[in-house]
Coordinates of C-alpha atoms in Angstrom, one line a residue:
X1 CA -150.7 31.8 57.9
X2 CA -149.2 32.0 54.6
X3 CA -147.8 35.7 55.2
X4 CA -146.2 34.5 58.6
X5 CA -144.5 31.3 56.6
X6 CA -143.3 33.8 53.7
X7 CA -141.9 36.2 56.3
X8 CA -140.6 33.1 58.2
X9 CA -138.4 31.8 55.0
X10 CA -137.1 35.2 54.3
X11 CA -135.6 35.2 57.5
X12 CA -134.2 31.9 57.0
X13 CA -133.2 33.0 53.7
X14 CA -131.3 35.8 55.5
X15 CA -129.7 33.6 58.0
X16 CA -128.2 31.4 55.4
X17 CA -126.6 34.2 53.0
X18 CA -125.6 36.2 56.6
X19 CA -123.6 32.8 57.7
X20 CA -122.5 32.3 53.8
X21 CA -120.9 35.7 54.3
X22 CA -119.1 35.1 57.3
X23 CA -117.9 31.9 55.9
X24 CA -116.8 33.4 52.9
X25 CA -114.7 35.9 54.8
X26 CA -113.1 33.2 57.0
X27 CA -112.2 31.1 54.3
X28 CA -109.5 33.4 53.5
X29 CA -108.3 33.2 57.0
X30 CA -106.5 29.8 56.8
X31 CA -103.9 27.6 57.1
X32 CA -102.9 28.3 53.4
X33 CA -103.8 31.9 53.5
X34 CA -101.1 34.6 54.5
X35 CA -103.2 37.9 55.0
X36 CA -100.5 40.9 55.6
X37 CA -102.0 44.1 56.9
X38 CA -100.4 46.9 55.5
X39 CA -100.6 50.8 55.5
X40 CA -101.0 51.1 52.0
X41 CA -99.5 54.8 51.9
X42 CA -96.1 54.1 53.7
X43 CA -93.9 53.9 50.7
X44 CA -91.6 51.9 50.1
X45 CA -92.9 49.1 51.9
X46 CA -96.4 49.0 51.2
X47 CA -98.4 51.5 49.0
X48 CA -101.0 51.8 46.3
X49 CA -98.4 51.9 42.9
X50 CA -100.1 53.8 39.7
X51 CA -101.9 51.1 38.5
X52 CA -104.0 50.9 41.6
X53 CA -101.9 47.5 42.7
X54 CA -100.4 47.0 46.1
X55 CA -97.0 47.1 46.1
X56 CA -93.8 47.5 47.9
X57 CA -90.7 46.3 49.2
X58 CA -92.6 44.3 52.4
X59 CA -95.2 43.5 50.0
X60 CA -92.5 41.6 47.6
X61 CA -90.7 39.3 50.7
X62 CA -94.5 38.5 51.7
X63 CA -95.3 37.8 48.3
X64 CA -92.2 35.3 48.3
X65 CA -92.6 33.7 51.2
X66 CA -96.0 32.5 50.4
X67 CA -94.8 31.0 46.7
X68 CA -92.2 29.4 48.5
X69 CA -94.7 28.0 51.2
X70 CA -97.7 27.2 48.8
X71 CA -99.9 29.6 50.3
X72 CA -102.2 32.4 48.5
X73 CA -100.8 35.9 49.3
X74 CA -103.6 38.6 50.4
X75 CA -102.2 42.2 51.1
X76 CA -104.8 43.5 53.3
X77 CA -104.8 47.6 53.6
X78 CA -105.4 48.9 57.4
X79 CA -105.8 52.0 59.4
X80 CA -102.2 52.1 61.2
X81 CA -104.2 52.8 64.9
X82 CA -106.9 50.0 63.8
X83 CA -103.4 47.5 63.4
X84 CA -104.0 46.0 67.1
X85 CA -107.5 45.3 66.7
X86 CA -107.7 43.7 63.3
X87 CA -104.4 41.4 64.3
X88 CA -106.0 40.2 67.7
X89 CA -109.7 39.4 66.2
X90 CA -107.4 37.6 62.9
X91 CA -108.4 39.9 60.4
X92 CA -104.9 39.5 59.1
X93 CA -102.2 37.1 60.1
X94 CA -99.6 39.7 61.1
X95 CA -98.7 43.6 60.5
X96 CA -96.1 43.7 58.0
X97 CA -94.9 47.2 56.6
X98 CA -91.9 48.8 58.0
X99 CA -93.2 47.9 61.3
X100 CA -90.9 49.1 64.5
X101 CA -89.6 47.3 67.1
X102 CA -89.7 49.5 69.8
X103 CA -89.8 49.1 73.7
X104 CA -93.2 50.0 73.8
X105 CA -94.3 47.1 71.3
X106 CA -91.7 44.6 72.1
X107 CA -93.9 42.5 74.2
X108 CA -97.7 43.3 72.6
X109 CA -96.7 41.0 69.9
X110 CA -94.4 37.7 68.5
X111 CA -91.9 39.3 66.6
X112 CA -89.7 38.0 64.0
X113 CA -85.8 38.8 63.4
X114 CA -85.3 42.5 62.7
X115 CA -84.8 42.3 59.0
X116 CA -84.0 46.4 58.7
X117 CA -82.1 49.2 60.3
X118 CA -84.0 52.1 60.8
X119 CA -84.2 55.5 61.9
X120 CA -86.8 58.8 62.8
X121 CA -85.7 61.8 61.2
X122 CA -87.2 65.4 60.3
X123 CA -88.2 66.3 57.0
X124 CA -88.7 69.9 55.9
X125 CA -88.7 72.8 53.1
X126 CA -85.2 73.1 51.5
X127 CA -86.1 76.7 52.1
X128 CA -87.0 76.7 55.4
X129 CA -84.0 77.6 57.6
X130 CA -84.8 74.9 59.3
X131 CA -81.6 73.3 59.5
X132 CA -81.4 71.1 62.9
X133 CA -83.4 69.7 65.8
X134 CA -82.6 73.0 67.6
X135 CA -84.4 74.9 64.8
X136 CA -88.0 73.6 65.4
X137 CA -88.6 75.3 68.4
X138 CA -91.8 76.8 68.1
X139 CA -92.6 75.1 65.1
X140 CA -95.6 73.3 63.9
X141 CA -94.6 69.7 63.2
X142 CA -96.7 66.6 62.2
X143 CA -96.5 62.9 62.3
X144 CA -98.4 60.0 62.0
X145 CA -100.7 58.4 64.2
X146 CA -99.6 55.0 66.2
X147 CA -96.3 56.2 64.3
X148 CA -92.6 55.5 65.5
X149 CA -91.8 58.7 65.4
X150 CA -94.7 59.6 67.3
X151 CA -93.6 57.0 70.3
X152 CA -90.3 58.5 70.4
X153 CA -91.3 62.2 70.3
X154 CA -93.3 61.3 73.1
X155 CA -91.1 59.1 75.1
X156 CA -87.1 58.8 75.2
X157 CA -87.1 61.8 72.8
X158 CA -90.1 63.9 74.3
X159 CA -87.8 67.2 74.8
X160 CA -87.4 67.5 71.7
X161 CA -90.8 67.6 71.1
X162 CA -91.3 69.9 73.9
X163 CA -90.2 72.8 72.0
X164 CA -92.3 72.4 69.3
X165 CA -95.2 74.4 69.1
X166 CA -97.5 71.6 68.7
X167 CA -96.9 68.1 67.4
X168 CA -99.9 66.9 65.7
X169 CA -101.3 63.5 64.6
X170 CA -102.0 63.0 60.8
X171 CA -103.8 59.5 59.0
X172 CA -101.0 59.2 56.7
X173 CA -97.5 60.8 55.0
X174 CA -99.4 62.0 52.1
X175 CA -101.5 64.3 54.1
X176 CA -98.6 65.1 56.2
X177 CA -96.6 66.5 52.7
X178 CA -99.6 68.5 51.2
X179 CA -99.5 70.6 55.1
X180 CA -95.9 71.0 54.6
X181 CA -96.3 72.2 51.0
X182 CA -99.0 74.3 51.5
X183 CA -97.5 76.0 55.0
X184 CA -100.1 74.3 57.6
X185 CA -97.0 72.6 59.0
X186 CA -93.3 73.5 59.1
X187 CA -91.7 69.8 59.7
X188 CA -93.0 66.2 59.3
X189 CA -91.4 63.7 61.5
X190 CA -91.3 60.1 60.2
X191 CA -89.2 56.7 59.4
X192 CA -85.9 57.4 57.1
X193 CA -86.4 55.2 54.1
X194 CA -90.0 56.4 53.8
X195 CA -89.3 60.5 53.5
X196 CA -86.4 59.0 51.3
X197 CA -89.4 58.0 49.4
X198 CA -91.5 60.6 49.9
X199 CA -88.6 63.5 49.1
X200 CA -88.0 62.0 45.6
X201 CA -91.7 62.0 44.9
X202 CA -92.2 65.2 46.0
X203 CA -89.4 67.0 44.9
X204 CA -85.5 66.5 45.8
X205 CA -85.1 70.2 45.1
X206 CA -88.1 71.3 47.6
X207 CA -87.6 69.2 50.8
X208 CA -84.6 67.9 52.4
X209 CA -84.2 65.4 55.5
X210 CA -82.1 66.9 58.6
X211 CA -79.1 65.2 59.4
X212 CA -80.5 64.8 62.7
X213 CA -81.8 61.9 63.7
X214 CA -84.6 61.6 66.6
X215 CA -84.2 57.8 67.4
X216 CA -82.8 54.9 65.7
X217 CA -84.2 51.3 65.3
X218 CA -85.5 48.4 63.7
X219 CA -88.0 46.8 62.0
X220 CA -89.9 43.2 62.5
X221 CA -93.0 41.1 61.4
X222 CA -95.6 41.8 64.3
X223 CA -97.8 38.1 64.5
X224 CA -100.0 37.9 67.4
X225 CA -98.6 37.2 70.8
X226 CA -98.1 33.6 71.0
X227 CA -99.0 32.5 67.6
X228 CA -95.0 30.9 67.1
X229 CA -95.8 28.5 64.9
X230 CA -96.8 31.0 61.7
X231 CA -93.3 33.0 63.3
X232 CA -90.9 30.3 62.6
X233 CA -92.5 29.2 59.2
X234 CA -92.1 33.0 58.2
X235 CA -88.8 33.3 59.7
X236 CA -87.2 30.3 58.3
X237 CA -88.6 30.9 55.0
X238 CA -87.1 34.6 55.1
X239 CA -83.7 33.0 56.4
X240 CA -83.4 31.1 53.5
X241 CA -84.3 34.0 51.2
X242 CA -81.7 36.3 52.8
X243 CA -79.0 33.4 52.3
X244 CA -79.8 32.8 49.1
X245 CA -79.6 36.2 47.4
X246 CA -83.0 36.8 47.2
X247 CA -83.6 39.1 49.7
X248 CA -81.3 41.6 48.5
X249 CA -82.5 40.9 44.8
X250 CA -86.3 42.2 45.6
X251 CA -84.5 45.1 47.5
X252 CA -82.7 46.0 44.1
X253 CA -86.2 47.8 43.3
X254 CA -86.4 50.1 45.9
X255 CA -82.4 51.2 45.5
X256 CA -83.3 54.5 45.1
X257 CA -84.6 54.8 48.3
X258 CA -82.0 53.6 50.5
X259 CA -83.7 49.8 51.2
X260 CA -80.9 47.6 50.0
X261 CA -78.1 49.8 52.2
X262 CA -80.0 49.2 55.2
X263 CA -80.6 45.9 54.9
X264 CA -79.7 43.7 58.1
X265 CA -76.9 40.9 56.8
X266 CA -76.9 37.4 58.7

């Protein structure tokens, strides 16, 4: 009898830390709580800086809003093609991070104003002879996965990609530049501001972007489809910020990589 009642508590005793846990988890998840997903290697709107901090140009306006609206800021790092799935269980609040709006998104979520002009370009070895669109034919070119410039290379823009040899999906840009560098690819298709990025870090003198563009477009905050109400806070807070200087001050950090010139005025 004693063994059962000792076995008996420990499972009680396991309940009670297993529903301590999930409480603990949801108590970030609240009415005060602003948790931004992010891909934290998509520079320069979210990404690990060299202090192992989460930073970024997104990252800053998020930050922002949630000092002017009392609420504690989490940055919350995701798997781009896990983004769906943690927004609809409420892992986080909404996917912020140079997010697109494109035709094939524009009614999976509640989106905010476009805040960003954007477009999908080609980034390649300066050596490469690779100097247009036309030139990738029969090339091996890479993107990211659930990426912008994977839905257009695959929609409205899918003879382009028809030439290519093959057009492969990558987790992230880093990988994406370490195939280019080493050979395994010849081209790495992706949003403008981030090769920008990208380019600098890796070496103005090695890589260039094509004038080319695939696609252009724009970016929003993605909340949940139907949750308004955290929309408009967001939104008016952000509408205040752009009117007020403040906007274009965070942007001042990211100059180098073409943020503050692509900036969406009122």
């Amino acid at each position: 009898m004693i063994k059962k009642v000792g076995i008996l508590l420990g499972v009680l005793v396991l309940a009670i830390v297993a529903v301590s846990m999930v409480s603990a988890e949801n108590s970030a998840n609240d009415d005060n709580t602003l948790i931004v997903g992010f891909d934290a290697e998509f520079p320069p709107y979210g990404y690990k800086a060299d202090n192992g901090s989460y930073t970024g140009f997104d990252l800053d306006l998020a930050q922002e809003v949630c000092k002017r609206n009392n609420w504690t800021f989490k940055a919350q790092p995701i798997d781009w093609d896990a983004k769906d799935s943690e927004l609809s269980s409420g892992t986080i609040d909404c996917i912020w991070n140079g997010f697109s709006i494109t035709d094939e998104r524009k009614d999976k979520y509640t989106w905010s104003k476009p805040y960003i002009d954007n477009k999908q370009v080609i980034v390649v070895k300066s050596d490469s002879g690779i100097n247009k669109l036309a030139d990738l034919k029969a090339k091996h070119v890479e993107t990211q996965k659930d990426s912008s410039a994977l839905s257009a290379l695959q929609g409205d823009n899918k003879t382009i990609a028809d030439t290519f040899t093959d057009l492969v999906q990558i987790a992230d840009y880093n990988t994406a530049f370490n195939d280019l560098q080493s050979g395994a690819c010849d081209a790495v298709a992706m949003d403008y501001n981030t090769a920008k990025f990208q380019v600098k870090e890796h070496g103005a003198d090695q890589y260039k972007i094509l004038d080319e563009q695939i696609t252009s477009e724009e970016y929003g905050i993605g909340f949940k489809l139907g949750n308004d109400a955290l929309k408009d806070k967001v939104q008016t807070t952000l509408d205040e910020m752009q009117k007020d200087g403040t906007t274009a001050k965070l942007a001042e950090k990211y100059a180098d990589y073409g943020v503050p010139e692509s900036l969406i005025s009122e």
